[in-house]
Amino acid sequence: MPHHILVADDDPHIREVICFALEKAGMKTTGVADGAAALQAIGRRAPDLVVLDIGMPEMDGLEVCRRLRHISDVPVLFLSARDEEIDRILGLEMGGDDYVTKPFSPRELVARVNVILRRARPAVPEPADDRRFSHGKLALAPASHTASFDGKPLSLTGIEFSILKGFLARPAHVLDRDAVTASAYAANIHVAGRTVDSHIRNIRAKLAAVGCPDVIETVHGVGFRLGRCG
């Protein structure tokens, strides 16, 4: 079954370009022009991923994502005409999986969508995914894509899950941003350091909420390492 992608952008030309590129890559698309229509479309048929413009009138993409996160963990790829860091951080902290700034390459957007879909729902689990990763009270099961701390389930996006798995696979190592990026994105995808920082911030917040304030420690000037998770 082809993946179904919802594209929400108030610019009809951009919607057309995105939908054409995704459909050429073998996906099915639905295009809507505003945030309210996006939420209605999701209510009628849950997509596999939402491409969501931040700068839509009336209800912007951040508000759509905020409401969406009350009812669904569907992956979200944000679009924005502004390259301001606050937009990137706000978007990711509100539950976005990735961020693309306009103007963008349709080929790169399709590549990022494929990465998110692959991480969120692996089509063919590798043999290593049959293992359970654990460290202290933190546990990840890639085959079922589940995570928990001290028995409490964690709701992680596909990118967050892959980043945390990368740390658990090398619990004694200090990972720089490039290594963290490699654990979650394809080799040909460029990701800004601030985007990685936002994902790590989200992981820390989610773990802190269930009683683990030290899941990822910062090693100043070097990178990050897995905490005690005790």
XYZ file of N, CA and C in Angstrom:
690
model
N 0.836 -1.198 0.000
C 0.000 0.000 0.000
C 0.872 1.248 0.000
N 0.623 2.175 -0.914
C 1.423 3.416 -0.913
C 1.116 4.261 0.311
N 2.102 5.001 0.765
C 1.907 5.906 1.892
C 0.989 7.055 1.479
N 0.155 7.484 2.420
C -0.740 8.614 2.179
C -0.205 9.835 2.909
N 0.063 10.899 2.177
C 0.641 12.115 2.732
C -0.366 13.263 2.619
N -0.594 13.957 3.730
C -1.426 15.147 3.717
C -0.525 16.368 3.592
N -0.801 17.215 2.605
C -0.002 18.424 2.364
C -0.868 19.638 2.661
N -0.488 20.420 3.679
C -1.248 21.608 4.071
C -0.402 22.854 3.844
N -0.793 23.648 2.847
C -0.094 24.892 2.517
C -1.070 25.806 1.809
N -1.081 27.092 2.176
C -2.048 28.009 1.570
C -1.648 28.458 0.172
N -0.449 28.141 -0.268
C 0.008 28.496 -1.613
C -0.299 27.331 -2.558
N -1.231 27.504 -3.506
C -1.612 26.383 -4.385
C -0.470 25.873 -5.248
N 0.435 26.766 -5.636
C 1.569 26.322 -6.458
C 2.481 25.404 -5.653
N 2.763 25.757 -4.401
C 3.628 24.918 -3.560
C 2.957 23.579 -3.296
N 1.638 23.596 -3.015
C 0.922 22.330 -2.811
C 1.052 21.432 -4.031
N 0.879 22.038 -5.203
C 0.949 21.257 -6.438
C 2.340 20.662 -6.642
N 3.384 21.450 -6.381
C 4.757 20.970 -6.552
C 5.033 19.813 -5.597
N 4.633 19.972 -4.330
C 4.889 18.933 -3.332
C 4.120 17.658 -3.667
N 2.835 17.811 -3.981
C 2.020 16.631 -4.286
C 2.549 15.904 -5.524
N 2.958 16.667 -6.539
C 3.502 16.045 -7.754
C 4.765 15.254 -7.427
N 5.671 15.857 -6.641
C 6.930 15.188 -6.309
C 6.685 13.922 -5.489
N 5.769 13.988 -4.527
C 5.476 12.823 -3.689
C 4.791 11.718 -4.489
N 3.863 12.103 -5.366
C 3.172 11.099 -6.165
C 4.117 10.457 -7.178
N 5.047 11.241 -7.694
C 6.057 10.685 -8.604
C 6.917 9.655 -7.880
N 7.066 9.838 -6.559
C 7.841 8.889 -5.745
C 6.998 7.705 -5.271
N 5.749 7.612 -5.763
C 4.923 6.452 -5.460
C 3.980 6.605 -4.292
N 3.781 7.824 -3.805
C 2.892 8.046 -2.674
C 1.556 8.616 -3.136
N 0.554 8.520 -2.280
C -0.741 9.147 -2.499
C -0.793 10.431 -1.683
N -1.422 11.473 -2.202
C -1.450 12.752 -1.493
C -2.852 13.329 -1.432
N -3.065 14.144 -0.391
C -4.246 14.986 -0.275
C -3.754 16.389 0.040
N -4.210 17.383 -0.709
C -3.780 18.759 -0.479
C -4.896 19.597 0.113
N -4.568 20.398 1.125
C -5.531 21.329 1.728
C -4.866 22.691 1.876
N -5.705 23.752 1.984
C -5.190 25.114 1.926
C -5.089 25.810 3.270
N -5.580 25.200 4.352
C -5.497 25.875 5.644
C -5.493 24.864 6.779
N -5.230 25.373 7.994
C -5.085 24.498 9.147
C -6.361 23.770 9.528
N -7.490 24.479 9.483
C -8.762 23.845 9.836
C -9.067 22.687 8.886
N -8.827 22.904 7.602
C -9.052 21.842 6.614
C -8.112 20.662 6.860
N -6.891 20.950 7.316
C -5.943 19.876 7.612
C -6.470 18.991 8.736
N -6.953 19.599 9.824
C -7.471 18.817 10.943
C -8.708 18.025 10.527
N -9.568 18.617 9.696
C -10.751 17.903 9.221
C -10.354 16.702 8.364
N -9.347 16.891 7.502
C -8.892 15.801 6.635
C -8.303 14.660 7.456
N -7.550 15.009 8.496
C -6.960 13.984 9.364
C -8.051 13.224 10.105
N -9.112 13.944 10.512
C -10.225 13.287 11.180
C -10.949 12.297 10.283
N -11.011 12.614 8.990
C -11.689 11.721 8.050
C -10.833 10.512 7.689
N -9.530 10.753 7.509
C -8.626 9.675 7.117
C -7.235 9.980 7.643
N -6.764 9.152 8.546
C -5.444 9.388 9.154
C -4.348 9.168 8.117
N -3.525 10.186 7.833
C -2.426 10.013 6.879
C -1.228 9.340 7.543
N -0.254 8.976 6.729
C 0.989 8.406 7.266
C 1.968 9.498 7.670
N 1.807 10.706 7.103
C 2.674 11.838 7.413
C 1.966 13.113 6.972
N 2.223 14.218 7.682
C 1.664 15.518 7.324
C 2.796 16.478 6.978
N 2.734 17.074 5.789
C 3.614 18.176 5.421
C 2.851 19.449 5.763
N 3.377 20.221 6.716
C 2.589 21.282 7.340
C 3.305 22.621 7.266
N 2.694 23.569 6.545
C 3.261 24.913 6.443
C 3.043 25.668 7.753
N 4.086 26.286 8.284
C 3.958 27.036 9.521
C 3.156 28.319 9.309
N 3.345 28.989 8.173
C 2.820 30.341 7.990
C 1.443 30.443 7.375
N 0.550 29.490 7.608
C -0.803 29.587 7.052
C -1.628 30.619 7.821
N -2.549 31.321 7.145
C -3.388 32.305 7.833
C -4.423 31.631 8.723
N -4.993 32.403 9.640
C -6.058 31.979 10.552
C -5.565 30.958 11.569
N -5.238 29.756 11.148
C -4.659 28.760 12.051
C -3.322 28.323 11.477
N -2.218 28.749 12.116
C -0.911 28.429 11.545
C -0.521 26.980 11.833
N 0.586 26.561 11.220
C 1.007 25.179 11.328
C 1.361 24.749 12.731
N 1.913 25.652 13.540
C 2.257 25.308 14.918
C 1.002 24.999 15.734
N -0.058 25.780 15.531
C -1.315 25.528 16.239
C -1.953 24.222 15.764
N -1.866 23.955 14.464
C -2.377 22.689 13.943
C -1.649 21.522 14.604
N -0.321 21.624 14.681
C 0.467 20.546 15.283
C 0.130 20.391 16.763
N -0.044 21.513 17.461
C -0.379 21.442 18.884
C -1.682 20.675 19.094
N -2.692 20.986 18.276
C -3.980 20.290 18.388
C -3.857 18.840 17.939
N -3.080 18.625 16.894
C -2.913 17.280 16.369
C -2.291 16.348 17.402
N -1.341 16.878 18.179
C -0.646 16.037 19.147
C -1.541 15.568 20.294
N -2.717 16.180 20.444
C -3.672 15.698 21.441
C -4.377 14.428 20.982
N -4.375 14.176 19.680
C -5.137 13.040 19.157
C -4.307 12.063 18.334
N -3.089 12.443 17.948
C -2.330 11.592 17.035
C -0.827 11.825 17.168
N -0.048 10.769 16.892
C 1.410 10.853 16.833
C 1.909 10.800 15.389
N 1.034 11.105 14.431
C 1.434 11.068 13.027
C 2.650 11.964 12.804
N 3.651 11.505 12.052
C 4.838 12.339 11.800
C 4.488 13.634 11.078
N 5.215 14.707 11.419
C 4.985 16.026 10.829
C 6.293 16.582 10.284
N 6.270 17.013 9.021
C 7.386 17.737 8.414
C 6.934 19.176 8.234
N 7.583 20.107 8.940
C 7.208 21.517 8.863
C 7.833 22.194 7.640
N 7.089 23.153 7.071
C 7.592 24.052 6.030
C 7.491 25.482 6.545
N 8.444 26.331 6.177
C 8.361 27.740 6.561
C 9.091 28.605 5.556
N 8.538 29.799 5.316
C 9.204 30.770 4.456
C 10.278 31.520 5.217
N 10.280 31.374 6.539
C 11.261 32.071 7.375
C 12.307 31.086 7.862
N 13.537 31.530 7.884
C 14.634 30.683 8.347
C 15.074 31.119 9.735
N 14.102 31.504 10.551
C 14.435 31.959 11.896
C 14.546 30.761 12.826
N 15.562 30.762 13.673
C 15.810 29.631 14.557
C 14.652 29.365 15.495
N 13.945 30.431 15.914
C 12.842 30.227 16.845
C 11.754 29.380 16.210
N 11.513 29.554 14.889
C 10.527 28.721 14.209
C 10.951 27.259 14.221
N 12.228 27.028 13.933
C 12.726 25.653 13.894
C 12.568 24.991 15.258
N 12.993 25.679 16.323
C 12.932 25.107 17.662
C 11.484 24.911 18.106
N 10.634 25.940 17.887
C 9.234 25.821 18.271
C 8.566 24.666 17.539
N 8.838 24.565 16.249
C 8.217 23.504 15.469
C 8.589 22.130 15.976
N 9.869 21.905 16.225
C 10.305 20.592 16.682
C 9.852 20.317 18.100
N 9.855 21.341 18.963
C 9.443 21.131 20.341
C 7.944 20.868 20.443
N 7.174 21.292 19.451
C 5.737 21.031 19.461
C 5.405 19.679 18.859
N 6.410 18.924 18.489
C 6.161 17.568 18.019
C 6.475 17.317 16.571
N 7.158 18.255 15.900
C 7.545 18.028 14.511
C 8.722 17.083 14.412
N 8.787 16.352 13.303
C 9.880 15.401 13.096
C 11.030 15.996 12.290
N 10.735 16.986 11.463
C 11.792 17.622 10.682
C 11.264 18.963 10.177
N 12.133 19.705 9.497
C 11.844 21.093 9.155
C 12.533 21.422 7.846
N 11.800 21.996 6.889
C 12.364 22.410 5.600
C 12.011 23.874 5.373
N 12.996 24.654 4.957
C 12.782 26.079 4.709
C 12.550 26.337 3.228
N 11.554 27.163 2.913
C 11.299 27.586 1.533
C 12.312 28.638 1.127
N 12.747 28.662 -0.135
C 12.466 27.663 -1.168
C 13.230 26.368 -0.904
N 12.702 25.263 -1.371
C 13.308 23.964 -1.098
C 13.385 23.153 -2.386
N 14.202 22.139 -2.350
C 14.296 21.205 -3.465
C 13.239 20.115 -3.276
N 12.337 19.918 -4.242
C 11.358 18.837 -4.108
C 12.012 17.478 -3.875
N 13.166 17.252 -4.503
C 13.861 15.979 -4.317
C 14.312 15.813 -2.872
N 14.821 16.895 -2.267
C 15.241 16.808 -0.866
C 14.027 16.596 0.038
N 12.927 17.286 -0.242
C 11.727 17.110 0.573
C 11.257 15.655 0.529
N 11.242 15.059 -0.661
C 10.838 13.654 -0.781
C 11.797 12.766 0.002
N 13.094 13.064 -0.062
C 14.076 12.271 0.678
C 13.826 12.361 2.180
N 13.521 13.562 2.671
C 13.252 13.730 4.103
C 11.968 13.004 4.509
N 10.948 13.071 3.664
C 9.706 12.338 3.942
C 9.985 10.843 4.034
N 10.773 10.310 3.099
C 11.101 8.883 3.119
C 11.864 8.494 4.379
N 12.783 9.359 4.815
C 13.532 9.077 6.043
C 12.586 9.001 7.239
N 11.690 9.978 7.353
C 10.758 9.999 8.484
C 9.858 8.768 8.457
N 9.325 8.417 7.293
C 8.451 7.247 7.187
C 9.182 5.964 7.527
N 10.425 5.866 7.067
C 11.208 4.661 7.340
C 11.498 4.521 8.827
N 11.802 5.646 9.486
C 12.089 5.595 10.917
C 10.825 5.364 11.738
N 9.723 5.944 11.283
C 8.475 5.826 12.050
C 7.879 4.428 11.945
N 8.056 3.810 10.779
C 7.424 2.516 10.559
C 8.300 1.680 9.635
N 9.368 1.070 10.167
C 10.288 0.310 9.321
C 9.549 -0.791 8.557
N 9.782 -0.818 7.250
C 9.084 -1.803 6.424
C 9.626 -3.211 6.630
N 10.949 -3.358 6.703
C 11.565 -4.667 6.885
C 12.566 -4.570 8.021
N 12.210 -4.983 9.227
C 13.132 -4.896 10.353
C 14.411 -5.696 10.095
N 15.529 -5.101 10.415
C 16.796 -5.792 10.300
C 16.938 -6.779 11.452
N 17.789 -7.796 11.293
C 17.957 -8.761 12.377
C 18.285 -8.110 13.714
N 19.082 -7.034 13.699
C 19.463 -6.374 14.949
C 18.259 -5.797 15.676
N 17.186 -5.494 14.914
C 15.999 -4.908 15.522
C 15.234 -5.899 16.391
N 15.593 -7.182 16.336
C 14.957 -8.158 17.207
C 15.493 -8.064 18.630
N 16.601 -7.355 18.801
C 17.170 -7.207 20.148
C 16.417 -6.145 20.934
N 16.489 -6.274 22.245
C 16.007 -5.216 23.123
C 17.219 -4.458 23.646
N 17.151 -3.137 23.609
C 18.209 -2.298 24.149
C 17.774 -1.821 25.534
N 18.691 -1.899 26.484
C 18.354 -1.412 27.823
C 19.583 -0.777 28.465
N 19.314 0.181 29.329
C 20.381 0.874 30.062
C 19.726 1.464 31.303
N 20.146 1.002 32.459
C 19.469 1.411 33.677
C 18.012 0.984 33.606
N 17.102 1.918 33.801
C 15.668 1.619 33.752
C 15.049 1.949 32.381
N 15.910 2.335 31.438
C 15.444 2.689 30.098
C 15.503 1.462 29.197
N 14.427 1.213 28.432
C 14.374 0.052 27.541
C 13.753 0.440 26.211
N 14.339 -0.074 25.114
C 13.808 0.138 23.771
C 13.673 -1.209 23.076
N 12.565 -1.403 22.364
C 12.355 -2.608 21.571
C 12.095 -2.182 20.130
N 13.122 -2.144 19.283
C 12.951 -1.658 17.912
C 11.936 -2.446 17.093
N 11.848 -3.757 17.300
C 10.928 -4.566 16.492
C 9.490 -4.103 16.654
N 9.114 -3.731 17.876
C 7.753 -3.240 18.128
C 7.692 -1.721 18.216
N 8.863 -1.079 18.076
C 8.982 0.379 18.139
C 8.371 0.922 19.430
N 8.741 0.290 20.552
C 8.250 0.727 21.859
C 9.421 1.107 22.755
N 9.172 2.034 23.653
C 10.185 2.490 24.595
C 9.527 2.717 25.948
N 10.303 2.500 27.006
C 9.759 2.699 28.352
C 10.877 3.066 29.314
N 10.501 3.718 30.409
C 11.429 3.989 31.497
C 10.786 3.533 32.793
N 11.440 2.608 33.475
C 10.923 2.046 34.729
C 9.498 1.519 34.527
N 9.270 0.910 33.362
C 7.967 0.348 33.053
C 6.947 1.334 32.530
N 7.288 2.628 32.504
C 6.346 3.645 32.020
C 6.571 3.858 30.525
N 5.531 3.711 29.709
C 5.702 3.853 28.254
C 6.066 5.277 27.859
N 6.872 5.383 26.815
C 7.296 6.668 26.282
C 6.716 6.853 24.883
N 6.236 8.050 24.602
C 5.737 8.383 23.272
C 6.811 9.182 22.550
N 7.525 8.529 21.640
C 8.628 9.148 20.912
C 8.307 9.207 19.429
N 8.734 10.288 18.775
C 8.633 10.341 17.324
C 9.649 9.368 16.734
N 9.516 9.089 15.437
C 10.452 8.176 14.796
C 11.891 8.645 14.896
N 12.123 9.946 14.711
C 13.474 10.486 14.787
C 14.003 10.384 16.215
N 13.181 10.724 17.193
C 13.600 10.642 18.600
C 13.946 9.204 18.970
N 13.138 8.258 18.519
C 13.397 6.845 18.807
C 14.746 6.418 18.229
N 15.019 6.819 16.984
C 16.280 6.435 16.342
C 17.483 7.064 17.033
N 17.355 8.314 17.465
C 18.454 8.965 18.176
C 18.736 8.245 19.490
N 17.682 7.938 20.237
C 17.866 7.264 21.518
C 18.433 5.863 21.322
N 17.994 5.183 20.273
C 18.546 3.867 19.972
C 20.043 3.965 19.674
N 20.445 5.037 18.970
C 21.866 5.228 18.680
C 22.698 5.363 19.941
N 22.164 6.052 20.948
C 22.877 6.165 22.222
C 22.912 4.825 22.954
N 21.795 4.106 22.964
C 21.741 2.830 23.677
C 22.630 1.776 23.029
N 22.832 1.889 21.713
C 23.702 0.940 21.023
C 25.167 1.146 21.397
N 25.512 2.376 21.857
C 26.895 2.686 22.259
C 26.860 3.459 23.572
N 26.441 2.806 24.645
C 26.186 3.525 25.907
C 27.417 4.152 26.545
N 28.606 3.654 26.224
C 29.819 4.193 26.841
C 30.485 5.268 25.985
N 29.930 5.549 24.811
C 30.569 6.470 23.874
C 30.027 7.893 24.011
N 30.880 8.861 23.736
C 30.459 10.246 23.569
C 30.230 10.453 22.071
N 29.030 10.895 21.701
C 28.674 11.070 20.295
C 28.624 12.551 19.947
N 29.320 12.943 18.873
C 29.196 14.330 18.419
C 27.914 14.470 17.604
N 27.595 15.686 17.158
C 26.342 15.906 16.443
C 26.270 15.113 15.146
N 27.412 14.938 14.477
C 27.404 14.163 13.236
C 27.009 12.712 13.502
N 27.506 12.150 14.599
C 27.169 10.767 14.936
C 25.704 10.638 15.319
N 25.190 11.628 16.048
C 23.767 11.619 16.403
C 22.915 11.713 15.145
N 23.304 12.606 14.224
C 22.573 12.760 12.971
C 22.583 11.466 12.172
N 23.732 10.798 12.109
C 23.860 9.566 11.328
C 22.956 8.461 11.849
N 22.646 8.496 13.144
C 21.795 7.453 13.710
C 20.331 7.633 13.346
N 19.965 8.816 12.860
C 18.546 9.103 12.631
C 18.209 9.511 11.210
N 19.208 9.915 10.407
C 18.934 10.409 9.062
C 19.780 9.669 8.033
N 19.285 9.678 6.788
C 20.066 9.097 5.701
C 21.340 9.915 5.486
N 22.332 9.272 4.871
C 23.643 9.902 4.721
C 23.601 11.150 3.852
N 22.630 11.225 2.921
C 22.591 12.370 2.008
C 21.691 13.496 2.500
N 21.236 13.423 3.748
C 20.371 14.451 4.309
C 21.199 15.369 5.209
N 21.173 16.658 4.895
C 21.864 17.636 5.734
C 20.912 18.128 6.826
N 21.382 18.075 8.069
C 20.578 18.512 9.206
C 21.399 19.493 10.026
N 20.823 20.653 10.320
C 21.529 21.659 11.106
C 21.730 21.181 12.536
N 22.818 21.640 13.148
C 23.113 21.271 14.523
C 22.011 21.644 15.485
N 21.360 22.789 15.230
C 20.269 23.219 16.105
C 19.084 22.265 16.036
N 18.879 21.639 14.871
C 17.802 20.660 14.754
C 18.085 19.460 15.636
N 19.322 18.982 15.628
C 19.716 17.877 16.504
C 19.515 18.271 17.958
N 19.924 19.486 18.322
C 19.755 19.958 19.701
C 18.286 19.961 20.107
N 17.402 20.346 19.188
C 15.981 20.381 19.495
C 15.435 18.978 19.749
N 15.851 18.016 18.933
C 15.417 16.636 19.156
C 15.900 16.127 20.517
N 17.146 16.417 20.851
C 17.679 15.981 22.143
C 16.930 16.662 23.283
N 16.612 17.934 23.115
C 15.840 18.647 24.135
C 14.480 17.984 24.341
N 13.856 17.577 23.245
C 12.558 16.910 23.348
C 12.669 15.573 24.072
N 13.712 14.809 23.742
C 13.928 13.514 24.403
C 14.133 13.718 25.899
N 14.949 14.707 26.254
C 15.182 14.980 27.677
C 13.881 15.336 28.390
N 13.050 16.162 27.756
C 11.795 16.587 28.388
C 10.864 15.398 28.601
N 10.773 14.532 27.610
C 9.878 13.381 27.727
C 10.361 12.402 28.793
N 11.675 12.211 28.886
C 12.202 11.309 29.917
C 12.093 11.932 31.295
N 12.336 13.231 31.389
C 12.216 13.909 32.684
C 10.796 13.798 33.221
N 9.822 13.808 32.333
C 8.417 13.740 32.737
C 8.059 12.401 33.376
N 8.860 11.365 33.098
C 8.589 10.051 33.714
C 9.650 9.689 34.753
N 10.441 10.679 35.176
C 11.357 10.464 36.290
C 12.796 10.203 35.938
N 13.202 10.531 34.705
C 14.600 10.322 34.296
C 15.183 11.645 33.803
N 15.772 12.433 34.705
C 16.275 13.753 34.313
C 17.646 13.730 33.652
N 18.289 12.562 33.590
C 19.684 12.514 33.119
C 19.872 11.581 31.928
N 18.850 11.464 31.059
C 18.937 10.494 29.970
C 20.098 10.788 29.023
N 20.307 12.058 28.647
C 21.405 12.421 27.760
C 22.167 13.575 28.392
N 23.452 13.378 28.582
C 24.298 14.405 29.184
C 25.090 15.124 28.103
N 25.349 16.406 28.310
C 26.174 17.187 27.388
C 27.627 17.127 27.839
N 28.520 16.774 26.923
C 29.955 16.833 27.168
C 30.451 18.061 26.420
N 30.662 19.143 27.125
C 30.921 20.447 26.511
C 32.127 20.394 25.576
N 31.921 20.906 24.379
C 32.988 20.950 23.398
C 33.185 19.650 22.644
N 32.440 18.607 23.013
C 32.619 17.312 22.362
C 31.312 16.802 21.771
N 30.290 16.649 22.610
C 29.018 16.109 22.118
C 28.118 15.681 23.244
N 27.574 14.471 23.148
C 26.592 13.984 24.099
C 26.901 12.528 24.466
N 26.439 12.116 25.651
C 26.557 10.728 26.031
C 25.324 10.331 26.841
N 25.076 9.028 26.869
C 23.942 8.501 27.609
C 24.205 8.636 29.111
N 23.184 9.113 29.849
C 23.300 9.236 31.290
C 23.080 7.908 31.987
N 22.939 7.972 33.305
C 22.789 6.735 34.085
C 21.436 6.083 33.847
N 20.407 6.908 33.660
C 19.041 6.398 33.441
C 18.615 5.477 34.577
N 19.020 5.835 35.796
C 18.751 4.967 36.941
C 17.446 5.278 37.622
